[in-house]
Amino acid sequence: MRFTAIFPLLCTLVAFILSLLCIFAGSKTGYIEEADILTLNTSMLGRLTLNTSKNSNSLLNSIENSIKGEVNDLIADVAQALNIHDFYSAHLLNYCEGYYSPSPIANATVDPHKNVTRCSNHTAMFHFDPTSVIQKELKPGINLTDLQWPSAIKDAVHAVKVASSAMFVLYCIGVAAAGLALLGAFLGVFSGGRIAALANNGLALLAMMALGIASAIVSAIMSKVVHEVNKHGTDVGVTASKGKTFLGMTWAATGLMFVAAIAWIYEFVAFRRQQTSYVFEGKTGRLCQIIVNMGLKAVHFGGGNIGRGFVAEKLHLAGYEVVFVDVMDSIIEQLQKNKEYTVTEIGGEGEKVNTINNYRAINSKTHEADVIDEIATADLVTCAVGPNVLKFIAPVIAKAIDKRSVPKPIAVIACENAIGATDTLAGFIKDSKNTPQDRLSSVSDRARFANSAIDRIVPGQDPNAGLNVKIESFYEWVVDKTPFAEHGHPEVSAIKWVDDLNPYIERKLFTVNTGHAAAAYYGHARGKRTIHESLQDSEINKFVYECLAETSHLIVKKHGISVDEQKAYVDKIVKRISNPYLEDVVERVGRAPLRKLSRKERFIGPASQLVESGDKIDALLGAVEQAFAFVDVEGDEESVELSKILKSTGAKEVVGKVCGLEESHPLFSKIVPIVEKVQKGLK
């Protein structure tokens, strides 16, 4: 429960009651009749007429004669003698009438007060027309013209007829919005002040605007009618007064809804303290997105360079609170100890430093229950842990998803350099070991899984960088939006949402990753230190472009991307990975050769598709040879494991085990000689 949300709840409750009273005041005799919009005092009507020495109306003459000599003592009875009431009070739905008691004229000891005798039936869009009402009540044979009733009163009332109708509609809108805001405020007290706070703020603003405009209209009507009546009717004994009680109620309701709206904004800020150092940077609309996303939470698995320097950075800039989850004690301890870190984006235009804060960190190895609770109330789960680690994070995510009771499903997006990584993660989550069979059919009600393609180079970091990350300025983060359907995808401006992800995945994997890895493996073989140095070598540069020419042929043919567009993309990628400021070491880029030589990865993936259609793959085979030769690299366990496999296993078995190719596949026979050649070089 958020006790701070009780204040806007109480403000909304009082405003709702006051706005209802504004509508229904005076709807029946004795029901808050004092809260009228205006009161027309007719107790003195006819006095001047009766004091006139000559009158052409015989009935008036008879009335005058009947009370002549006592007019000063019986002024209070004049209106009754004419068969009209002392006052008529206008309300939103009807009017009421009655007499002043004990007398319409105050004396030294007693002030007159209203004694309501009747209220008209309440009607929507009611418009008070005193001229018509009083004329109907006059004794037969008497007309208002005989009483010198000013036509200006009728004109003034008629002039505000449309405004009166608009006023009623606005009060209805205001009451409805205030009612919804009251319900939302009640839920907001128990919902942690998250999305409810945003909705409640909108409802409170809507109610405030409707009630405010209605209050302004009723104030204008009061002023207009009262002014005209008093200006033209005083001489004939008719006056009008504003309904001060009504004015107080309607403006109080408006003010309280304004206070409630401000309070809900405070709830936003209190729940998610968002630094403003980025608000006016970057793309137009970032400020709006931060406001929309304020209160949202993302849980990210993996506190490494990609996690901190790419995924968390973009989520932070979009307004999310980020909860890091990792099993590395050193990373978690640093994140818990330090309240911020920097991400330095490096590009041709120079460097840009972003400060990342508003995050927390949990060690899932020692605090799994806390991780489950965080995911159970989060809006988004992402990961950058490596494809081989997905099966290890799946159980805790599965438990959290099963625990969720939030109406909107959580978005799950794996940010890995692998095709269909989120599908892989979802498969582990839905495994019977992690999710009960009787809960499988309803998993989509609690979580939606979307594949993604990410593209951003994270070079080697400075030894004493700590949590700070150096990263290239260019990035691409493309996510499939179709799984979210009617629920809508998360609002993250850095993400490009698409209906078909496959072209983006393969173009990125078979261009960026293929070119990057090829440059690394050729560079390693020739003793180059960085990717920049490798691509400065004309032969390596030529080998890389030849590899990308083959993958480009596949991309153009398979996905319908134009030749010119793909060529421009290739040139841009080679320029990116050649950036000398990245200091991208070849051993870092080439690490994990077992994964990079697998069936759906950057070399075997495109080569297998090309060879099936009889297309050229010579350059890709050359890169495959260099990848197999990437063995026993210090700090890279997979390169050591690859060396063991090559030294202890036959070539055909290596191709099947490492590349995932069946012996019947046309690529199999082309890879075997390459493996045999590398094996001979290792002896």
Short mmCIF file of C-alpha atoms in Angstrom, two decimals, residues 170-349:
data_model
loop_
_atom_site.label_atom_id
_atom_site.label_comp_id
_atom_site.label_asym_id
_atom_site.label_seq_id
_atom_site.Cartn_x
_atom_site.Cartn_y
_atom_site.Cartn_z
CA LEU A 170 -19.61 19.61 -18.71
CA TYR A 171 -20.78 18.89 -15.18
CA CYS A 172 -21.79 15.39 -16.29
CA ILE A 173 -18.37 14.82 -17.87
CA GLY A 174 -16.67 16.21 -14.79
CA VAL A 175 -18.63 13.97 -12.41
CA ALA A 176 -18.02 10.90 -14.58
CA ALA A 177 -14.29 11.60 -14.79
CA ALA A 178 -14.14 12.31 -11.06
CA GLY A 179 -15.94 9.03 -10.39
CA LEU A 180 -13.47 7.09 -12.53
CA ALA A 181 -10.63 8.98 -10.90
CA LEU A 182 -12.01 8.01 -7.50
CA LEU A 183 -12.05 4.34 -8.48
CA GLY A 184 -8.58 4.64 -9.98
CA ALA A 185 -7.30 6.45 -6.90
CA PHE A 186 -8.56 3.65 -4.68
CA LEU A 187 -6.76 1.09 -6.86
CA GLY A 188 -3.70 3.35 -6.97
CA VAL A 189 -3.33 3.15 -3.21
CA PHE A 190 -2.81 -0.60 -3.52
CA SER A 191 -1.03 -0.82 -6.89
CA GLY A 192 2.32 0.67 -5.94
CA GLY A 193 1.66 3.99 -7.70
CA ARG A 194 2.82 2.68 -11.06
CA ILE A 195 0.64 2.71 -14.16
CA ALA A 196 -2.35 3.62 -11.98
CA ALA A 197 -0.66 6.92 -11.13
CA LEU A 198 -0.41 7.81 -14.83
CA ALA A 199 -4.06 6.90 -15.48
CA ASN A 200 -5.25 8.70 -12.35
CA ASN A 201 -3.36 11.83 -13.32
CA GLY A 202 -5.11 11.85 -16.69
CA LEU A 203 -8.55 11.30 -15.15
CA ALA A 204 -7.95 13.97 -12.53
CA LEU A 205 -6.91 16.46 -15.22
CA LEU A 206 -9.98 15.60 -17.32
CA ALA A 207 -12.29 16.06 -14.32
CA MET A 208 -10.54 19.31 -13.39
CA MET A 209 -10.87 20.70 -16.91
CA ALA A 210 -14.56 19.76 -17.25
CA LEU A 211 -15.48 21.08 -13.81
CA GLY A 212 -13.31 24.15 -14.29
CA ILE A 213 -14.93 25.10 -17.59
CA ALA A 214 -18.40 24.41 -16.16
CA SER A 215 -17.57 26.55 -13.11
CA ALA A 216 -16.39 29.36 -15.35
CA ILE A 217 -19.60 29.17 -17.40
CA VAL A 218 -21.86 29.18 -14.34
CA SER A 219 -19.91 32.11 -12.90
CA ALA A 220 -20.39 34.02 -16.14
CA ILE A 221 -24.10 33.19 -16.25
CA MET A 222 -24.55 34.35 -12.67
CA SER A 223 -22.79 37.63 -13.35
CA LYS A 224 -24.65 38.27 -16.59
CA VAL A 225 -28.17 37.52 -15.35
CA VAL A 226 -27.78 39.09 -11.89
CA HIS A 227 -26.33 42.25 -13.41
CA GLU A 228 -29.13 42.63 -15.96
CA VAL A 229 -31.89 41.87 -13.44
CA ASN A 230 -30.59 44.33 -10.89
CA LYS A 231 -29.95 46.95 -13.53
CA HIS A 232 -33.41 46.82 -15.10
CA GLY A 233 -35.61 45.22 -12.44
CA THR A 234 -34.88 47.13 -9.24
CA ASP A 235 -37.28 49.91 -10.19
CA VAL A 236 -40.17 47.45 -10.50
CA GLY A 237 -39.32 45.49 -7.37
CA VAL A 238 -37.27 42.58 -8.86
CA THR A 239 -33.71 41.80 -7.75
CA ALA A 240 -31.33 38.86 -8.14
CA SER A 241 -28.42 37.47 -6.14
CA LYS A 242 -25.64 34.98 -6.90
CA GLY A 243 -25.57 31.55 -5.31
CA LYS A 244 -22.40 31.88 -3.25
CA THR A 245 -22.72 28.39 -1.79
CA PHE A 246 -22.93 26.87 -5.26
CA LEU A 247 -19.93 28.88 -6.42
CA GLY A 248 -17.92 27.73 -3.43
CA MET A 249 -18.81 24.09 -4.04
CA THR A 250 -18.08 24.05 -7.76
CA TRP A 251 -14.75 25.89 -7.54
CA ALA A 252 -13.71 23.80 -4.54
CA ALA A 253 -14.35 20.62 -6.56
CA THR A 254 -12.26 22.03 -9.42
CA GLY A 255 -9.43 22.99 -7.09
CA LEU A 256 -9.40 19.61 -5.37
CA MET A 257 -9.14 17.77 -8.71
CA PHE A 258 -6.22 20.03 -9.61
CA VAL A 259 -4.53 19.19 -6.31
CA ALA A 260 -5.20 15.48 -6.94
CA ALA A 261 -3.58 15.73 -10.39
CA ILE A 262 -0.49 17.36 -8.88
CA ALA A 263 -0.41 14.68 -6.18
CA TRP A 264 -0.41 11.92 -8.78
CA ILE A 265 2.52 13.58 -10.54
CA TYR A 266 4.30 13.51 -7.21
CA GLU A 267 3.49 9.80 -6.98
CA PHE A 268 5.24 9.33 -10.33
CA VAL A 269 8.34 11.14 -9.18
CA ALA A 270 8.35 9.52 -5.76
CA PHE A 271 8.17 6.04 -7.25
CA ARG A 272 10.74 6.60 -9.98
CA ARG A 273 13.29 9.32 -9.36
CA GLN A 274 14.46 10.06 -12.84
CA GLN A 275 17.54 12.21 -13.44
CA THR A 276 16.97 14.95 -16.01
CA SER A 277 20.46 15.05 -17.47
CA TYR A 278 19.20 13.32 -20.62
CA VAL A 279 15.81 14.93 -20.98
CA PHE A 280 16.91 17.55 -23.46
CA GLU A 281 19.44 15.43 -25.31
CA GLY A 282 19.04 13.04 -28.21
CA LYS A 283 15.92 12.54 -30.22
CA THR A 284 12.87 14.75 -29.99
CA GLY A 285 10.27 13.20 -27.77
CA ARG A 286 12.60 11.66 -25.18
CA LEU A 287 11.07 13.88 -22.50
CA CYS A 288 7.59 12.64 -23.42
CA GLN A 289 8.73 9.03 -23.29
CA ILE A 290 10.31 9.48 -19.85
CA ILE A 291 7.02 10.91 -18.58
CA VAL A 292 5.04 8.04 -20.11
CA ASN A 293 7.41 5.36 -18.82
CA MET A 294 7.98 6.89 -15.40
CA GLY A 295 7.12 4.18 -12.90
CA LEU A 296 7.97 1.29 -15.22
CA LYS A 297 10.55 -1.32 -14.29
CA ALA A 298 12.82 -3.53 -16.38
CA VAL A 299 14.71 -6.53 -15.01
CA HIS A 300 17.91 -7.23 -16.95
CA PHE A 301 19.94 -10.43 -16.67
CA GLY A 302 23.63 -9.88 -17.26
CA GLY A 303 25.72 -7.08 -15.80
CA GLY A 304 28.39 -7.29 -18.49
CA ASN A 305 29.43 -4.66 -21.01
CA ILE A 306 26.50 -5.22 -23.39
CA GLY A 307 24.07 -5.27 -20.49
CA ARG A 308 25.37 -2.10 -18.85
CA GLY A 309 26.55 -0.28 -21.96
CA PHE A 310 23.72 -1.01 -24.38
CA VAL A 311 20.52 -2.58 -23.06
CA ALA A 312 20.44 -0.88 -19.65
CA GLU A 313 21.56 2.42 -21.15
CA LYS A 314 18.68 2.51 -23.63
CA LEU A 315 16.14 1.37 -21.04
CA HIS A 316 17.38 4.03 -18.64
CA LEU A 317 17.11 6.75 -21.28
CA ALA A 318 13.56 5.58 -22.00
CA GLY A 319 12.57 6.17 -18.39
CA TYR A 320 12.73 2.66 -16.92
CA GLU A 321 14.14 1.73 -13.56
CA VAL A 322 16.61 -1.10 -14.30
CA VAL A 323 17.14 -4.02 -11.93
CA PHE A 324 20.35 -5.88 -12.82
CA VAL A 325 20.49 -9.61 -12.10
CA ASP A 326 23.74 -11.59 -12.21
CA VAL A 327 25.60 -14.37 -10.43
CA MET A 328 28.96 -12.61 -10.52
CA ASP A 329 29.57 -11.33 -7.01
CA SER A 330 32.04 -8.67 -8.12
CA ILE A 331 29.65 -7.12 -10.67
CA ILE A 332 26.67 -7.10 -8.32
CA GLU A 333 28.72 -5.66 -5.46
CA GLN A 334 30.01 -2.85 -7.66
CA LEU A 335 26.52 -2.04 -8.93
CA GLN A 336 25.16 -2.02 -5.39
CA LYS A 337 27.98 0.13 -4.10
CA ASN A 338 27.98 2.68 -6.94
CA LYS A 339 24.82 4.64 -7.67
CA GLU A 340 25.87 5.54 -11.20
CA TYR A 341 28.29 4.71 -14.01
CA THR A 342 29.10 6.19 -17.40
CA VAL A 343 28.68 4.96 -20.96
CA THR A 344 31.04 6.63 -23.43
CA GLU A 345 29.79 6.47 -27.00
CA ILE A 346 32.58 6.65 -29.57
CA GLY A 347 31.95 7.70 -33.15
CA GLY A 348 33.38 9.68 -36.01
CA GLU A 349 31.88 12.82 -34.52
#
